[in-house]
PDB file of C-alpha atoms in Angstrom:
ATOM      1  CA  ASP A  17       5.048  -2.517 -17.923  1.00  0.00           C
ATOM      2  CA  VAL A  18       2.029  -2.346 -15.633  1.00  0.00           C
ATOM      3  CA  LYS A  19       0.520   1.076 -15.375  1.00  0.00           C
ATOM      4  CA  VAL A  20      -1.979   2.281 -12.795  1.00  0.00           C
ATOM      5  CA  THR A  21      -3.065   5.859 -13.292  1.00  0.00           C
ATOM      6  CA  GLN A  22      -5.131   8.127 -11.072  1.00  0.00           C
ATOM      7  CA  SER A  23      -7.143  11.010 -12.428  1.00  0.00           C
ATOM      8  CA  SER A  24      -5.545  13.777 -10.366  1.00  0.00           C
ATOM      9  CA  ARG A  25      -2.344  14.190  -8.391  1.00  0.00           C
ATOM     10  CA  TYR A  26      -3.688  17.056  -6.293  1.00  0.00           C
ATOM     11  CA  LEU A  27      -7.276  18.023  -5.600  1.00  0.00           C
ATOM     12  CA  VAL A  28      -8.814  20.737  -3.430  1.00  0.00           C
ATOM     13  CA  LYS A  29     -12.530  20.533  -2.617  1.00  0.00           C
ATOM     14  CA  ARG A  30     -14.959  22.220  -0.260  1.00  0.00           C
ATOM     15  CA  THR A  31     -16.864  20.576   2.561  1.00  0.00           C
ATOM     16  CA  GLY A  32     -20.073  19.004   1.301  1.00  0.00           C
ATOM     17  CA  GLU A  33     -18.948  18.613  -2.299  1.00  0.00           C
ATOM     18  CA  LYS A  34     -19.251  15.289  -4.094  1.00  0.00           C
ATOM     19  CA  VAL A  35     -15.797  14.095  -5.107  1.00  0.00           C
ATOM     20  CA  PHE A  36     -14.855  11.500  -7.711  1.00  0.00           C
ATOM     21  CA  LEU A  37     -11.440   9.872  -7.747  1.00  0.00           C
ATOM     22  CA  GLU A  38     -10.733   7.657 -10.727  1.00  0.00           C
ATOM     23  CA  CYS A  39      -8.250   4.848 -11.146  1.00  0.00           C
ATOM     24  CA  VAL A  40      -7.419   3.066 -14.385  1.00  0.00           C
ATOM     25  CA  GLN A  41      -5.168   0.049 -14.914  1.00  0.00           C
ATOM     26  CA  ASP A  42      -4.064  -1.211 -18.291  1.00  0.00           C
ATOM     27  CA  MET A  43      -3.248  -4.857 -17.516  1.00  0.00           C
ATOM     28  CA  ASP A  44      -6.648  -6.534 -17.272  1.00  0.00           C
ATOM     29  CA  HIS A  45      -6.288  -7.084 -13.513  1.00  0.00           C
ATOM     30  CA  GLU A  46      -9.236  -8.597 -11.665  1.00  0.00           C
ATOM     31  CA  ASN A  47      -8.652  -7.046  -8.262  1.00  0.00           C
ATOM     32  CA  MET A  48      -8.562  -3.336  -7.536  1.00  0.00           C
ATOM     33  CA  PHE A  49      -8.249  -1.487  -4.236  1.00  0.00           C
ATOM     34  CA  TRP A  50      -8.668   1.963  -2.751  1.00  0.00           C
ATOM     35  CA  TYR A  51      -6.579   2.949   0.271  1.00  0.00           C
ATOM     36  CA  ARG A  52      -6.023   6.135   2.158  1.00  0.00           C
ATOM     37  CA  GLN A  53      -2.627   6.907   3.639  1.00  0.00           C
ATOM     38  CA  ASP A  54      -2.248   9.135   6.681  1.00  0.00           C
ATOM     39  CA  PRO A  55       0.853   9.879   8.773  1.00  0.00           C
ATOM     40  CA  GLY A  56       1.117   7.493  11.708  1.00  0.00           C
ATOM     41  CA  LEU A  57      -1.751   5.363  10.440  1.00  0.00           C
ATOM     42  CA  GLY A  58      -0.251   3.843   7.314  1.00  0.00           C
ATOM     43  CA  LEU A  59      -2.398   2.496   4.502  1.00  0.00           C
ATOM     44  CA  ARG A  60      -5.985   1.701   5.386  1.00  0.00           C
ATOM     45  CA  LEU A  61      -8.262  -0.165   3.024  1.00  0.00           C
ATOM     46  CA  ILE A  62     -11.450   1.649   2.055  1.00  0.00           C
ATOM     47  CA  TYR A  63     -12.954  -0.690  -0.552  1.00  0.00           C
ATOM     48  CA  PHE A  64     -11.831  -3.356  -2.948  1.00  0.00           C
ATOM     49  CA  SER A  65     -13.318  -4.998  -6.012  1.00  0.00           C
ATOM     50  CA  TYR A  66     -12.607  -8.464  -7.358  1.00  0.00           C
ATOM     51  CA  ASP A  67     -14.632  -8.149 -10.537  1.00  0.00           C
ATOM     52  CA  VAL A  68     -16.809  -5.780 -12.524  1.00  0.00           C
ATOM     53  CA  LYS A  69     -19.743  -4.568 -10.431  1.00  0.00           C
ATOM     54  CA  MET A  70     -18.416  -6.482  -7.389  1.00  0.00           C
ATOM     55  CA  LYS A  71     -17.178  -4.658  -4.321  1.00  0.00           C
ATOM     56  CA  GLU A  72     -16.358  -5.341  -0.716  1.00  0.00           C
ATOM     57  CA  LYS A  73     -15.924  -2.986   2.198  1.00  0.00           C
ATOM     58  CA  GLY A  74     -12.522  -2.602   3.726  1.00  0.00           C
ATOM     59  CA  ASP A  75     -11.689  -1.293   7.173  1.00  0.00           C
ATOM     60  CA  ILE A  76     -12.925   2.296   6.745  1.00  0.00           C
ATOM     61  CA  PRO A  77     -15.751   2.451   4.180  1.00  0.00           C
ATOM     62  CA  GLU A  78     -17.866   5.069   6.007  1.00  0.00           C
ATOM     63  CA  GLY A  79     -18.371   8.192   3.932  1.00  0.00           C
ATOM     64  CA  TYR A  80     -17.173   6.516   0.732  1.00  0.00           C
ATOM     65  CA  SER A  81     -18.693   4.511  -2.088  1.00  0.00           C
ATOM     66  CA  VAL A  82     -17.164   2.892  -5.162  1.00  0.00           C
ATOM     67  CA  SER A  83     -18.092   2.011  -8.702  1.00  0.00           C
ATOM     68  CA  ARG A  84     -16.625  -0.553 -11.064  1.00  0.00           C
ATOM     69  CA  GLU A  85     -18.528  -0.570 -14.329  1.00  0.00           C
ATOM     70  CA  LYS A  86     -15.552  -1.663 -16.444  1.00  0.00           C
ATOM     71  CA  LYS A  87     -12.721  -3.986 -15.508  1.00  0.00           C
ATOM     72  CA  GLU A  88     -10.014  -1.390 -16.019  1.00  0.00           C
ATOM     73  CA  ARG A  89     -11.632   1.403 -14.027  1.00  0.00           C
ATOM     74  CA  PHE A  90     -12.367   1.694 -10.304  1.00  0.00           C
ATOM     75  CA  SER A  91     -13.842   4.909  -8.972  1.00  0.00           C
ATOM     76  CA  LEU A  92     -13.940   6.157  -5.393  1.00  0.00           C
ATOM     77  CA  ILE A  93     -16.747   8.556  -4.519  1.00  0.00           C
ATOM     78  CA  LEU A  94     -16.932  10.844  -1.525  1.00  0.00           C
ATOM     79  CA  GLU A  95     -20.658  11.565  -1.328  1.00  0.00           C
ATOM     80  CA  SER A  96     -20.260  14.677   0.831  1.00  0.00           C
ATOM     81  CA  ALA A  97     -16.644  15.561   1.462  1.00  0.00           C
ATOM     82  CA  SER A  98     -15.598  16.402   5.003  1.00  0.00           C
ATOM     83  CA  THR A  99     -12.360  17.855   6.367  1.00  0.00           C
ATOM     84  CA  ASN A 100     -11.431  14.518   7.977  1.00  0.00           C
ATOM     85  CA  GLN A 101     -11.258  13.014   4.492  1.00  0.00           C
ATOM     86  CA  THR A 102      -8.232  15.139   3.690  1.00  0.00           C
ATOM     87  CA  SER A 103      -5.652  12.495   2.881  1.00  0.00           C
ATOM     88  CA  MET A 104      -3.521  10.769   0.266  1.00  0.00           C
ATOM     89  CA  TYR A 105      -5.632   8.290  -1.702  1.00  0.00           C
ATOM     90  CA  LEU A 106      -3.904   5.355  -3.354  1.00  0.00           C
ATOM     91  CA  CYS A 107      -5.338   2.954  -5.882  1.00  0.00           C
ATOM     92  CA  ALA A 108      -3.837  -0.484  -6.474  1.00  0.00           C
ATOM     93  CA  SER A 109      -4.522  -3.456  -8.709  1.00  0.00           C
ATOM     94  CA  ILE A 110      -3.512  -7.106  -8.610  1.00  0.00           C
ATOM     95  CA  PRO A 111      -3.511  -9.706 -11.371  1.00  0.00           C
ATOM     96  CA  GLY A 112      -5.584 -12.784 -10.598  1.00  0.00           C
ATOM     97  CA  GLY A 113      -3.681 -15.529  -8.756  1.00  0.00           C
ATOM     98  CA  THR A 114      -0.931 -13.263  -7.422  1.00  0.00           C
ATOM     99  CA  ASP A 115      -0.364 -10.978  -4.447  1.00  0.00           C
ATOM    100  CA  THR A 116       1.649  -8.336  -6.269  1.00  0.00           C
ATOM    101  CA  GLN A 117      -0.076  -5.008  -5.819  1.00  0.00           C
ATOM    102  CA  TYR A 118       0.668  -2.313  -8.370  1.00  0.00           C
ATOM    103  CA  PHE A 119      -0.005   1.142  -6.996  1.00  0.00           C
ATOM    104  CA  GLY A 120      -0.912   4.353  -8.734  1.00  0.00           C
ATOM    105  CA  PRO A 121       0.921   7.607  -7.925  1.00  0.00           C
ATOM    106  CA  GLY A 122      -1.742   8.738  -5.458  1.00  0.00           C
ATOM    107  CA  THR A 123      -4.141  11.667  -5.237  1.00  0.00           C
ATOM    108  CA  ARG A 124      -3.557  14.155  -2.465  1.00  0.00           C
ATOM    109  CA  LEU A 125      -7.017  15.443  -1.568  1.00  0.00           C
ATOM    110  CA  THR A 126      -7.534  18.502   0.589  1.00  0.00           C
ATOM    111  CA  VAL A 127     -11.046  19.275   1.835  1.00  0.00           C
ATOM    112  CA  LEU A 128     -11.492  22.835   3.069  1.00  0.00           C
TER     113      LEU A 128
ATOM    114  CA  GLN B   4      -3.489  -3.597  19.282  1.00  0.00           C
ATOM    115  CA  LYS B   5      -2.716  -2.985  15.635  1.00  0.00           C
ATOM    116  CA  GLU B   6      -2.387  -6.004  13.356  1.00  0.00           C
ATOM    117  CA  VAL B   7       1.037  -4.806  12.176  1.00  0.00           C
ATOM    118  CA  GLU B   8       3.489  -2.650  14.101  1.00  0.00           C
ATOM    119  CA  GLN B   9       6.373  -0.822  12.465  1.00  0.00           C
ATOM    120  CA  ASP B  10       8.743   1.737  13.960  1.00  0.00           C
ATOM    121  CA  PRO B  11       8.199   4.942  11.948  1.00  0.00           C
ATOM    122  CA  GLY B  12      11.747   6.193  12.440  1.00  0.00           C
ATOM    123  CA  PRO B  13      13.036   8.398  10.974  1.00  0.00           C
ATOM    124  CA  LEU B  14      16.216   6.448  10.375  1.00  0.00           C
ATOM    125  CA  SER B  15      19.316   8.223   9.102  1.00  0.00           C
ATOM    126  CA  VAL B  16      22.446   6.284   8.111  1.00  0.00           C
ATOM    127  CA  PRO B  17      25.691   7.034   6.236  1.00  0.00           C
ATOM    128  CA  GLU B  18      26.160   5.700   2.739  1.00  0.00           C
ATOM    129  CA  GLY B  19      27.454   2.131   2.763  1.00  0.00           C
ATOM    130  CA  ALA B  20      25.849   1.202   6.079  1.00  0.00           C
ATOM    131  CA  ILE B  21      23.749  -1.900   6.635  1.00  0.00           C
ATOM    132  CA  VAL B  22      20.146  -0.988   7.341  1.00  0.00           C
ATOM    133  CA  SER B  23      17.729  -3.151   9.307  1.00  0.00           C
ATOM    134  CA  LEU B  24      13.992  -2.476   9.100  1.00  0.00           C
ATOM    135  CA  ASN B  25      11.497  -4.484  11.131  1.00  0.00           C
ATOM    136  CA  CYS B  26       7.835  -5.227  11.644  1.00  0.00           C
ATOM    137  CA  THR B  27       5.964  -7.283  14.193  1.00  0.00           C
ATOM    138  CA  TYR B  28       2.491  -8.667  13.791  1.00  0.00           C
ATOM    139  CA  SER B  29      -0.156 -10.306  15.910  1.00  0.00           C
ATOM    140  CA  ASN B  30      -2.144 -12.478  13.500  1.00  0.00           C
ATOM    141  CA  SER B  31      -0.676 -15.981  13.216  1.00  0.00           C
ATOM    142  CA  ALA B  32      -2.746 -16.551  10.056  1.00  0.00           C
ATOM    143  CA  PHE B  33      -0.494 -14.269   8.014  1.00  0.00           C
ATOM    144  CA  GLN B  34       1.412 -16.313   5.447  1.00  0.00           C
ATOM    145  CA  TYR B  35       2.527 -13.817   2.815  1.00  0.00           C
ATOM    146  CA  PHE B  36       4.922 -11.009   3.642  1.00  0.00           C
ATOM    147  CA  MET B  37       5.911  -8.049   1.517  1.00  0.00           C
ATOM    148  CA  TRP B  38       8.129  -5.010   1.656  1.00  0.00           C
ATOM    149  CA  TYR B  39       7.273  -1.923  -0.364  1.00  0.00           C
ATOM    150  CA  ARG B  40       9.405   1.127  -1.054  1.00  0.00           C
ATOM    151  CA  GLN B  41       7.700   4.486  -1.408  1.00  0.00           C
ATOM    152  CA  TYR B  42       9.547   7.513  -2.687  1.00  0.00           C
ATOM    153  CA  SER B  43       8.248  10.949  -1.786  1.00  0.00           C
ATOM    154  CA  ARG B  44       5.045  11.861  -3.676  1.00  0.00           C
ATOM    155  CA  LYS B  45       4.873   8.450  -5.354  1.00  0.00           C
ATOM    156  CA  GLY B  46       2.882   5.261  -4.839  1.00  0.00           C
ATOM    157  CA  PRO B  47       4.490   2.254  -3.105  1.00  0.00           C
ATOM    158  CA  GLU B  48       6.332  -0.265  -5.256  1.00  0.00           C
ATOM    159  CA  LEU B  49       6.877  -3.896  -4.343  1.00  0.00           C
ATOM    160  CA  LEU B  50      10.436  -4.618  -3.276  1.00  0.00           C
ATOM    161  CA  MET B  51      10.362  -8.105  -1.753  1.00  0.00           C
ATOM    162  CA  TYR B  52       7.784 -10.880  -1.424  1.00  0.00           C
ATOM    163  CA  THR B  53       8.158 -13.955   0.768  1.00  0.00           C
ATOM    164  CA  TYR B  54       5.937 -16.828   1.708  1.00  0.00           C
ATOM    165  CA  SER B  55       5.986 -18.257   5.228  1.00  0.00           C
ATOM    166  CA  SER B  56       9.243 -18.383   7.205  1.00  0.00           C
ATOM    167  CA  GLY B  57      12.762 -18.079   5.859  1.00  0.00           C
ATOM    168  CA  ASN B  58      15.062 -15.721   3.993  1.00  0.00           C
ATOM    169  CA  LYS B  59      14.950 -14.287   0.524  1.00  0.00           C
ATOM    170  CA  GLU B  60      17.739 -12.333  -1.104  1.00  0.00           C
ATOM    171  CA  ASP B  61      17.619  -9.992  -4.087  1.00  0.00           C
ATOM    172  CA  GLY B  62      20.775  -8.036  -4.770  1.00  0.00           C
ATOM    173  CA  ARG B  63      21.475  -5.778  -1.802  1.00  0.00           C
ATOM    174  CA  PHE B  64      18.142  -6.607  -0.177  1.00  0.00           C
ATOM    175  CA  THR B  65      17.368  -9.535   2.137  1.00  0.00           C
ATOM    176  CA  ALA B  66      13.951 -10.255   3.606  1.00  0.00           C
ATOM    177  CA  GLN B  67      13.619 -12.465   6.675  1.00  0.00           C
ATOM    178  CA  VAL B  68      10.474 -13.922   8.189  1.00  0.00           C
ATOM    179  CA  ASP B  69      10.328 -15.521  11.633  1.00  0.00           C
ATOM    180  CA  LYS B  70       6.789 -16.762  12.051  1.00  0.00           C
ATOM    181  CA  SER B  71       7.451 -18.214  15.510  1.00  0.00           C
ATOM    182  CA  SER B  72       8.269 -14.708  16.766  1.00  0.00           C
ATOM    183  CA  LYS B  73       5.820 -12.963  14.413  1.00  0.00           C
ATOM    184  CA  TYR B  74       8.677 -10.757  13.226  1.00  0.00           C
ATOM    185  CA  ILE B  75       9.848  -9.777   9.758  1.00  0.00           C
ATOM    186  CA  SER B  76      12.920  -7.842   8.692  1.00  0.00           C
ATOM    187  CA  LEU B  77      14.355  -6.170   5.639  1.00  0.00           C
ATOM    188  CA  PHE B  78      18.126  -5.740   5.428  1.00  0.00           C
ATOM    189  CA  ILE B  79      19.752  -3.354   2.987  1.00  0.00           C
ATOM    190  CA  ARG B  80      23.475  -3.854   2.417  1.00  0.00           C
ATOM    191  CA  ASP B  81      25.794  -1.130   1.120  1.00  0.00           C
ATOM    192  CA  SER B  82      23.014   1.441   1.407  1.00  0.00           C
ATOM    193  CA  GLN B  83      22.911   4.186  -1.238  1.00  0.00           C
ATOM    194  CA  PRO B  84      21.396   7.684  -1.239  1.00  0.00           C
ATOM    195  CA  SER B  85      18.881   6.342  -3.787  1.00  0.00           C
ATOM    196  CA  ASP B  86      17.569   3.996  -1.043  1.00  0.00           C
ATOM    197  CA  SER B  87      16.217   7.061   0.791  1.00  0.00           C
ATOM    198  CA  ALA B  88      12.480   6.408   0.940  1.00  0.00           C
ATOM    199  CA  THR B  89       9.741   5.148   3.213  1.00  0.00           C
ATOM    200  CA  TYR B  90       9.646   1.366   3.581  1.00  0.00           C
ATOM    201  CA  LEU B  91       6.321  -0.310   4.276  1.00  0.00           C
ATOM    202  CA  CYS B  92       5.814  -3.873   5.392  1.00  0.00           C
ATOM    203  CA  ALA B  93       2.617  -5.664   4.401  1.00  0.00           C
ATOM    204  CA  MET B  94       1.157  -9.074   4.998  1.00  0.00           C
ATOM    205  CA  LYS B  95      -1.878 -11.232   4.321  1.00  0.00           C
ATOM    206  CA  GLY B  96      -3.348 -14.609   5.144  1.00  0.00           C
ATOM    207  CA  ASN B  97      -4.139 -17.543   2.886  1.00  0.00           C
ATOM    208  CA  THR B  98      -7.689 -16.483   2.195  1.00  0.00           C
ATOM    209  CA  GLY B  99      -9.183 -13.243   1.033  1.00  0.00           C
ATOM    210  CA  ASN B 100      -7.711 -10.196  -0.601  1.00  0.00           C
ATOM    211  CA  GLN B 101      -7.048  -7.990   2.400  1.00  0.00           C
ATOM    212  CA  PHE B 102      -3.519  -6.779   2.986  1.00  0.00           C
ATOM    213  CA  TYR B 103      -2.363  -5.316   6.286  1.00  0.00           C
ATOM    214  CA  PHE B 104       0.259  -2.598   6.162  1.00  0.00           C
ATOM    215  CA  GLY B 105       2.688  -1.202   8.679  1.00  0.00           C
ATOM    216  CA  THR B 106       2.848   2.571   9.064  1.00  0.00           C
ATOM    217  CA  GLY B 107       6.173   2.763   7.238  1.00  0.00           C
ATOM    218  CA  THR B 108       9.746   3.610   8.268  1.00  0.00           C
ATOM    219  CA  SER B 109      11.343   6.715   6.781  1.00  0.00           C
ATOM    220  CA  LEU B 110      14.973   6.090   5.765  1.00  0.00           C
ATOM    221  CA  THR B 111      17.565   8.665   4.739  1.00  0.00           C
ATOM    222  CA  VAL B 112      20.974   7.559   3.459  1.00  0.00           C
ATOM    223  CA  ILE B 113      23.487  10.391   3.759  1.00  0.00           C
ATOM    224  CA  PRO B 114      26.205  10.600   1.077  1.00  0.00           C
TER     225      PRO B 114
END
């Protein structure tokens, strides 16, 4: 059974803090994604990675960076958190050669 | 105009009803079409996956794609309270790894 885990289910941070969200998958998947999900806006792609140390910007990369030092782990970094980054953050991974995304449970981040 | 449009609902139906969920899209390059189910406070899970036009059936669920109209549907037969969730459509083209999601339709099946 594929498992995608995210480091926290709920997180509360203050404006200006540096925030790390971690995602780990246990199935040796090449592709990993970070989305944010907001009411009325759906899922929007922040960044994705198709291999270790490789990354590509999605639709809304501003204010975020990512790190993929190991194949199983994809981190999302908010360099200086702002209130408009309050959202649900979802990580997903895909095995090579397929389009089946496996999602983690999400991290609900609140920035005060 | 958004790439993918989906009526957010909410949709409320009695148990046993047939449910129809729909999405429209604007990009004719989309070839792969997916439906995800997302329970409250959980991540989405893949429900149906279809390529190009046509129908696909899996138990009580049927996915339809009409590429000429740029319209996809998910039908749920004999709906159950356990089907209560948000349903997201998603799609992508032949190249690249970017998926485009609808905003989701919230469904409640009343016992």
